[in-house]
mmCIF file of C-alpha atoms in Angstrom:
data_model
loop_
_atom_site.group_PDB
_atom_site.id
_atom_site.type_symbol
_atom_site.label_atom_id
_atom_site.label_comp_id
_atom_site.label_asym_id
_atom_site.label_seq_id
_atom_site.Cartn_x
_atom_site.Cartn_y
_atom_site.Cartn_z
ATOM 1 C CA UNK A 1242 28.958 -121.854 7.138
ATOM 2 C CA UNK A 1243 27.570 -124.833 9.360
ATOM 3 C CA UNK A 1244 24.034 -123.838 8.754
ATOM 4 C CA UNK A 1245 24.690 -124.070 4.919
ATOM 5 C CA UNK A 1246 26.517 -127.038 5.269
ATOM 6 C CA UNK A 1247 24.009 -129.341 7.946
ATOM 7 C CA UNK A 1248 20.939 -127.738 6.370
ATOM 8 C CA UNK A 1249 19.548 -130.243 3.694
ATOM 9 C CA UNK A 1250 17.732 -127.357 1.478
ATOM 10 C CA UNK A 1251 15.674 -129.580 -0.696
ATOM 11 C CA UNK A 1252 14.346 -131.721 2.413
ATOM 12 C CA UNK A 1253 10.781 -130.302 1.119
ATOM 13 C CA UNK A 1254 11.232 -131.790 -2.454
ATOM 14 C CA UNK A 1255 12.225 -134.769 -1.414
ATOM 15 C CA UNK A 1256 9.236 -135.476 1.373
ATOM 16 C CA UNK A 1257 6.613 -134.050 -1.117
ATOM 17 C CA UNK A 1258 5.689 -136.945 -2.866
ATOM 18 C CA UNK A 1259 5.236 -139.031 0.435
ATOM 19 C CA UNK A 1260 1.787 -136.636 1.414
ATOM 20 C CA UNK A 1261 -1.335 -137.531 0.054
ATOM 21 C CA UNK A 1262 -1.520 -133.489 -0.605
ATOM 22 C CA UNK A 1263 0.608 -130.334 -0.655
ATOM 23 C CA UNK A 1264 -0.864 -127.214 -0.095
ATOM 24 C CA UNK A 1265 0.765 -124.167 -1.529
ATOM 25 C CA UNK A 1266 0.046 -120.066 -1.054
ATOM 26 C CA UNK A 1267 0.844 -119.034 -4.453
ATOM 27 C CA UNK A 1268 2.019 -120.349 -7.921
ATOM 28 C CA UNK A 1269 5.688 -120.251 -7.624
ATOM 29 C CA UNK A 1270 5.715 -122.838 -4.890
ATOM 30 C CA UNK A 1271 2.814 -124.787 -6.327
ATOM 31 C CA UNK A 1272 4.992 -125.587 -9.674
ATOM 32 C CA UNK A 1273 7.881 -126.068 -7.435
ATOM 33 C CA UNK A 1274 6.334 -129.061 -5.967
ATOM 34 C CA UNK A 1275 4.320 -130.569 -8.694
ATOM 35 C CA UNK A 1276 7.636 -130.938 -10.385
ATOM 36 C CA UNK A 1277 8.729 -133.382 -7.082
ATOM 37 C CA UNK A 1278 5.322 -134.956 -7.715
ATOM 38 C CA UNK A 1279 3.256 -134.216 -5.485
ATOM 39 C CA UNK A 1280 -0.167 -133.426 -5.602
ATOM 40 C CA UNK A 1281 -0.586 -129.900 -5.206
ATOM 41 C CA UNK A 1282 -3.499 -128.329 -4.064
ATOM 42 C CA UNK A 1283 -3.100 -124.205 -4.413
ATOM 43 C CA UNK A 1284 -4.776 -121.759 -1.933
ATOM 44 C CA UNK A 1285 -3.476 -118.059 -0.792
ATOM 45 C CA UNK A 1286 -2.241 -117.058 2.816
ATOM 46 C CA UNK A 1287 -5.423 -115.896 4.224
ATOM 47 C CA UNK A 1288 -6.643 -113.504 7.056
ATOM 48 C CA UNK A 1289 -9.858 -113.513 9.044
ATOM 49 C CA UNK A 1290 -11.581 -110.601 8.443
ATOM 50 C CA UNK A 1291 -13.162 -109.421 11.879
ATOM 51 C CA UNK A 1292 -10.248 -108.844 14.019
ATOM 52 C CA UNK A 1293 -8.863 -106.064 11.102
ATOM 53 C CA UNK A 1294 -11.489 -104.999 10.275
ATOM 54 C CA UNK A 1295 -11.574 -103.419 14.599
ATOM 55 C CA UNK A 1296 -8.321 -102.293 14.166
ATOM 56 C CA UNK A 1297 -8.438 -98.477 14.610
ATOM 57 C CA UNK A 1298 -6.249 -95.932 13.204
ATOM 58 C CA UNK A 1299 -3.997 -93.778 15.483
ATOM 59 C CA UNK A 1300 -4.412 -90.120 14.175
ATOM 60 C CA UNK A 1301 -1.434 -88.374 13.192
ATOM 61 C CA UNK A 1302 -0.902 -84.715 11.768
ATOM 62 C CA UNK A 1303 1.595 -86.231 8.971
ATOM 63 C CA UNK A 1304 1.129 -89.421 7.185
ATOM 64 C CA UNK A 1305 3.415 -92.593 7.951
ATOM 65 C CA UNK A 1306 5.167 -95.352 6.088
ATOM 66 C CA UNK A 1307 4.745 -99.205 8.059
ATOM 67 C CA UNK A 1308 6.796 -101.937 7.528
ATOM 68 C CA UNK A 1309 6.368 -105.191 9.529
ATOM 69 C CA UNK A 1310 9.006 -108.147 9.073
ATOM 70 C CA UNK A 1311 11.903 -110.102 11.055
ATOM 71 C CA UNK A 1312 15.515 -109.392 10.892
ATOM 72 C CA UNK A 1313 16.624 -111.423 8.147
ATOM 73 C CA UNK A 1314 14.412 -109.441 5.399
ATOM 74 C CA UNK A 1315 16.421 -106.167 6.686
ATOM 75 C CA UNK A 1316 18.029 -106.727 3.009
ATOM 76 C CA UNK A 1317 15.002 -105.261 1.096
ATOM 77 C CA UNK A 1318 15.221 -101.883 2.804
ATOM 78 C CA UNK A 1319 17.807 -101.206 0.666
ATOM 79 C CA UNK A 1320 15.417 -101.263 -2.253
ATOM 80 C CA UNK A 1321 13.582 -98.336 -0.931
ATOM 81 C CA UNK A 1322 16.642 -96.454 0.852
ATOM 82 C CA UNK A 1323 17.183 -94.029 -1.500
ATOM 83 C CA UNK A 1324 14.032 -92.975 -2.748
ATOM 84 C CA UNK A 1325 12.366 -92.425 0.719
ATOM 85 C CA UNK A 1326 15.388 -90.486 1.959
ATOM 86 C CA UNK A 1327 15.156 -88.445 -1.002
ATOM 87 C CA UNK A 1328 11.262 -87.791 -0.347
ATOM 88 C CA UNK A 1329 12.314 -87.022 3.476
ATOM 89 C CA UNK A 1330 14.090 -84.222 2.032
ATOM 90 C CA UNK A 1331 10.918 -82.487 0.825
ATOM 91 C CA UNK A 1332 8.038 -84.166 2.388
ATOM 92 C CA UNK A 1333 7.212 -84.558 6.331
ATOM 93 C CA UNK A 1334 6.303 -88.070 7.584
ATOM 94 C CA UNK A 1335 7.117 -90.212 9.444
ATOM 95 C CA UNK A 1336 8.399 -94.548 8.723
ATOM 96 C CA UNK A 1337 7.359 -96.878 11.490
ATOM 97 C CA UNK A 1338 9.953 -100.194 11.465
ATOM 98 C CA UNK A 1339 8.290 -103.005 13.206
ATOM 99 C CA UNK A 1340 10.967 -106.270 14.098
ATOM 100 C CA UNK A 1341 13.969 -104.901 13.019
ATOM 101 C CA UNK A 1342 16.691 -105.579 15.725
ATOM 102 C CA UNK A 1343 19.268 -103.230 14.056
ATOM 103 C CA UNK A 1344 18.419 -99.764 13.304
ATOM 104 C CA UNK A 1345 18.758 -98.225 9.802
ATOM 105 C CA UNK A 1346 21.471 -95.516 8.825
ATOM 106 C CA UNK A 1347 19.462 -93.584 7.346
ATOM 107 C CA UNK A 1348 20.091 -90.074 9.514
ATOM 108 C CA UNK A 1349 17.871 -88.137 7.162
ATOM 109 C CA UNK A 1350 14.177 -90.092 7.758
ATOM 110 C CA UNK A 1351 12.092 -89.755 10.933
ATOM 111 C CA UNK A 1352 12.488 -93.530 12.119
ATOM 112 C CA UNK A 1353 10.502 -95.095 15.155
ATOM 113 C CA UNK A 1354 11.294 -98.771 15.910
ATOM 114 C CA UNK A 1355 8.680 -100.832 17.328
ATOM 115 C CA UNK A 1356 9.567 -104.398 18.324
ATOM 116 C CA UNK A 1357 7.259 -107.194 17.095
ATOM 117 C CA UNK A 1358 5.231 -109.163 19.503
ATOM 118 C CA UNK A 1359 2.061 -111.005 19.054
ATOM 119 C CA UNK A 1360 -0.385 -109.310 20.995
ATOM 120 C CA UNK A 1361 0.287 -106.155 19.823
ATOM 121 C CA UNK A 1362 0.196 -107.382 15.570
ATOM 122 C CA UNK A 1363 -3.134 -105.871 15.519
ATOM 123 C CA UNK A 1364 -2.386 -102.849 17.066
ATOM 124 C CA UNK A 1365 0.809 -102.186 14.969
ATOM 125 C CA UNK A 1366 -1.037 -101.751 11.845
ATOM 126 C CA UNK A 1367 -3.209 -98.959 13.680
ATOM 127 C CA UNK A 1368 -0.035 -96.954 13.306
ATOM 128 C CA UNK A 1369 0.325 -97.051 9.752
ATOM 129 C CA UNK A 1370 -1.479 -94.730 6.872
ATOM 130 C CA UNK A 1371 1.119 -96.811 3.698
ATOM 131 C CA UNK A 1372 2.492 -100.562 3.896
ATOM 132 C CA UNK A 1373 5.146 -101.182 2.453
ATOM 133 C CA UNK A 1374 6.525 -104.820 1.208
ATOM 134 C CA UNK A 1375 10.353 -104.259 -0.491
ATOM 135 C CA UNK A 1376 11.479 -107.369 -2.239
ATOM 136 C CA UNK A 1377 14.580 -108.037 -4.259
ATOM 137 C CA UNK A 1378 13.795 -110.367 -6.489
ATOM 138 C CA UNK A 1379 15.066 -113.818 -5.948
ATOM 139 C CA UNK A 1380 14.290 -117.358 -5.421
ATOM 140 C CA UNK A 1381 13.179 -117.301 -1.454
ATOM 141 C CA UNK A 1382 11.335 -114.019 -2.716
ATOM 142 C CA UNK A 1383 9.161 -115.526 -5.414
ATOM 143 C CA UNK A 1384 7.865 -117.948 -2.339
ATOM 144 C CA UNK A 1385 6.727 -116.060 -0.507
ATOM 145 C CA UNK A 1386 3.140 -115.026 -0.336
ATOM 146 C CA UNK A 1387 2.125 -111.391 0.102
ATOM 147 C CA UNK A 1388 0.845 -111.831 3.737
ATOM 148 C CA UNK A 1389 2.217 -108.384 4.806
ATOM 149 C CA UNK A 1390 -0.094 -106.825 1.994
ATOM 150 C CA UNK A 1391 -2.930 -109.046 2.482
ATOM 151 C CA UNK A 1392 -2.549 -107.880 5.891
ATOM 152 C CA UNK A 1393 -2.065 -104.352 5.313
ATOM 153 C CA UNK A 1394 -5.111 -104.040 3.114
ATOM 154 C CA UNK A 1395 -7.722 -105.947 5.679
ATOM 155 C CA UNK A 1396 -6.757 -102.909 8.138
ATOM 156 C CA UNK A 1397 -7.913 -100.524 5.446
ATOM 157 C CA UNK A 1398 -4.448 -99.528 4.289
ATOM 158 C CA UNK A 1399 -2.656 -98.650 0.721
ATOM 159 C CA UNK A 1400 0.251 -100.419 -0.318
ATOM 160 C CA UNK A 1401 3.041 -100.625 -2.603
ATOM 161 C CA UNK A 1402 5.418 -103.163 -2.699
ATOM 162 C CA UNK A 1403 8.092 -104.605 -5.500
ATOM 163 C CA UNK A 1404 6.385 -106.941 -8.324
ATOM 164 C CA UNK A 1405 7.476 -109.950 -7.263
ATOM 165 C CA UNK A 1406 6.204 -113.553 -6.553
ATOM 166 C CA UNK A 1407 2.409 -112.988 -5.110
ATOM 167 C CA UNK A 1408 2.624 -109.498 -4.946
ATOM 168 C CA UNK A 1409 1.460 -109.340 -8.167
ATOM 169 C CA UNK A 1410 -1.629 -111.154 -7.618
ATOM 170 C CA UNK A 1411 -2.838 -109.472 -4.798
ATOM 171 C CA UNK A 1412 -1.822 -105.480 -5.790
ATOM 172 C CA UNK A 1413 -4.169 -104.151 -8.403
ATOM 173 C CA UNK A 1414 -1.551 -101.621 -9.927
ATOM 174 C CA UNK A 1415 -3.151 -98.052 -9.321
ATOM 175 C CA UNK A 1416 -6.170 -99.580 -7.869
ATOM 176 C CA UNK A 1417 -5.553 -100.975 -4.414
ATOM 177 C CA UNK A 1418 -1.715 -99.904 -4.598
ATOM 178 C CA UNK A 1419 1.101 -99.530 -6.889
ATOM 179 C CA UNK A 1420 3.630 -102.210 -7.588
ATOM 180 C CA UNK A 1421 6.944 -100.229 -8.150
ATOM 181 C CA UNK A 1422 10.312 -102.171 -9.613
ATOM 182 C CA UNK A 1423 12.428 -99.418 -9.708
ATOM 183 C CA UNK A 1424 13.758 -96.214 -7.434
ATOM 184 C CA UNK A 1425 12.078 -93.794 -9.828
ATOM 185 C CA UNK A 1426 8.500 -95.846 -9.405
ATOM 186 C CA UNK A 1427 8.998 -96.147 -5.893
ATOM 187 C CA UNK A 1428 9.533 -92.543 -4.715
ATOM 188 C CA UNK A 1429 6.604 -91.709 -7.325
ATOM 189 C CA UNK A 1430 4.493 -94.097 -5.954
ATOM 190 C CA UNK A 1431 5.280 -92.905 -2.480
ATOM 191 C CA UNK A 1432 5.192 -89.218 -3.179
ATOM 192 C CA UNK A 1433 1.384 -89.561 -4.380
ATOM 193 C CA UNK A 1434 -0.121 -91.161 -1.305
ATOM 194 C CA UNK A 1435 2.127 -88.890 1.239
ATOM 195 C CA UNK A 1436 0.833 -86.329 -0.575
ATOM 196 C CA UNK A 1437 -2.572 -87.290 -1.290
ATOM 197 C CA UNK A 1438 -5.054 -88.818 1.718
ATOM 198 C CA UNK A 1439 -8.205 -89.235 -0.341
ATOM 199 C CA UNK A 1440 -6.386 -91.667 -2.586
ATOM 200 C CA UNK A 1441 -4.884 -93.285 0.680
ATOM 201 C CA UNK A 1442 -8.647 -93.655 1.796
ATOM 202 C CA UNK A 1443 -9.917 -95.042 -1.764
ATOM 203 C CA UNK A 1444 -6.677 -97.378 -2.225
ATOM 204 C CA UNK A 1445 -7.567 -98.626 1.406
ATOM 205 C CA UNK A 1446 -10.926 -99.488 0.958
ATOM 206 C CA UNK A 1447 -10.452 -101.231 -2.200
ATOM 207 C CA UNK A 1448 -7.868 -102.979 -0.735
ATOM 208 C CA UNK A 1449 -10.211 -104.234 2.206
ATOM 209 C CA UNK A 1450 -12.218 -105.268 -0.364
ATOM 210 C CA UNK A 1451 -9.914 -107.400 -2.340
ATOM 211 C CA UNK A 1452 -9.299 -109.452 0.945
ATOM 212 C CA UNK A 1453 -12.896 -110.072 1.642
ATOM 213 C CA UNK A 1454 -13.440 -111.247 -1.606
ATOM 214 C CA UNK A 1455 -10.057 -112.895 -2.456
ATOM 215 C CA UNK A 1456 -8.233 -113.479 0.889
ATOM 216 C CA UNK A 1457 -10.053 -114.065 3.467
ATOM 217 C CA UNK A 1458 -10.477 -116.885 5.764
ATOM 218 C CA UNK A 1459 -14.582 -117.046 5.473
ATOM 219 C CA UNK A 1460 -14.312 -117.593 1.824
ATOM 220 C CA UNK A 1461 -11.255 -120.368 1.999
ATOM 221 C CA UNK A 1462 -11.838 -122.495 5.334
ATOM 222 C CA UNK A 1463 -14.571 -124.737 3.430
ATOM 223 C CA UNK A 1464 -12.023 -125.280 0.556
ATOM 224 C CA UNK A 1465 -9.206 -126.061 2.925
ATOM 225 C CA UNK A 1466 -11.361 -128.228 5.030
ATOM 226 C CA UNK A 1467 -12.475 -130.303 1.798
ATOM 227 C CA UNK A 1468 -9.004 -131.418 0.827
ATOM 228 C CA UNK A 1469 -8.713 -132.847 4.932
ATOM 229 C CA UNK A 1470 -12.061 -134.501 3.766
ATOM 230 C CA UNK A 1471 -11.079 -136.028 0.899
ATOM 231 C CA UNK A 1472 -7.861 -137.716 2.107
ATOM 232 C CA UNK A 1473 -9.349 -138.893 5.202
ATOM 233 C CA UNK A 1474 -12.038 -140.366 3.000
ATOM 234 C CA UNK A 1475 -8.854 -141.707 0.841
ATOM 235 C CA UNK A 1476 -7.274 -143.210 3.519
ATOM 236 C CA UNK A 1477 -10.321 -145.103 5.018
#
């Protein structure tokens, strides 16, 4: 109740206009703030490509489900609870929960808990064969930009995540990973990569691929750089 309360919300809005630029990871925010006036200058969350591509993949005998987030986006698990408890009743694999405080109820589904910390992100995503990025679709959602997936596919991994805000850029639907909106497309999705590791391997690899060429860092730093240029030029 106090944090709603003391927290002015539209603090962003209202400073926008004041910067001589605005730099946004995705189209949902970047209309959000040209409507305050600002000028907007639109570039996606980006990755640098060597330290994933090193990242090396902890064999397993059964294929495992990775999710990587903070406590407060515990809410989109339940987006994938029942499907993946209803796959856990057929399939064997394993999900690998990275920064959740609180553990899941889910007493069907092999669960290991890994807490977050930063010099282990790389390693982390060595544990995974699937990411997975669950979003309920909603405001704070549509802002956000995809930097679990991006980050998923510069390791070489599959995804499939919900259809909503930059998702949908980034996932190639049945190329690099499947975008799934409902239970039925989730635990189809999911059933076809746990079942299948060539298409894990091709979805991976094409996924790698869409970062190099799309997201990361060595093809955005001079663009990024360019708009500190200009309004330093501006301002002299």
């Amino acid at each position: 109740f106090i944090h709603h309360r003391l927290r002015d919300f539209s603090k962003f809005a209202k400073l926008a206009g004041r910067y001589q630029a605005v730099v946004c990871g995705n189209r949902y925010l970047a209309a959000y703030f040209k409507n305050s006036g600002a000028r907007v200058e639109t570039i996606p969350t980006v990755v640098p490509l060597e330290p994933y591509a090193a990242v090396r993949r902890t064999p397993s005998p059964r294929p495992r489900l990775g999710w990587v987030g903070t406590p407060t986006n515990r809410i989109h698990f339940k987006i994938i609870e029942a499907p993946v408890r209803r796959l856990a009743q057929k399939l064997d694999f394993e999900l690998i929960i990275v920064g959740l405080a609180q553990k899941l109820n889910w007493p069907s589904v092999d669960i290991r808990y890994v807490p977050w910390k930063l010099s282990r992100e790389m390693e982390v995503f060595g544990l995974f064969d699937i990411g997975l990025m669950p979003l309920i679709d909603y405001e704070f959602a549509r802002g956000k930009c995809a930097f679990k997936i991006i980050q998923y596919m510069a390791v070489g991994l599959p995804v499939v995540a919900s259809p909503v805000g930059a998702n949908r850029d980034v996932v190639r639907h049945g190329v690099n990973g499947f975008l799934t909106g409902t239970e039925d497309e989730w635990e189809s999705s999911l059933l076809r990569l746990l079942t299948d590791q060539r298409l894990r391997e091709e979805m991976g690899l094409r996924g790698r691929q869409t970062v190099r060429e799309r997201y990361s860092l060595e093809i955005w730093w001079k663009t990024y750089a360019a708009i500190f240029q200009k309004d330093l030029i501006h301002e002299k």
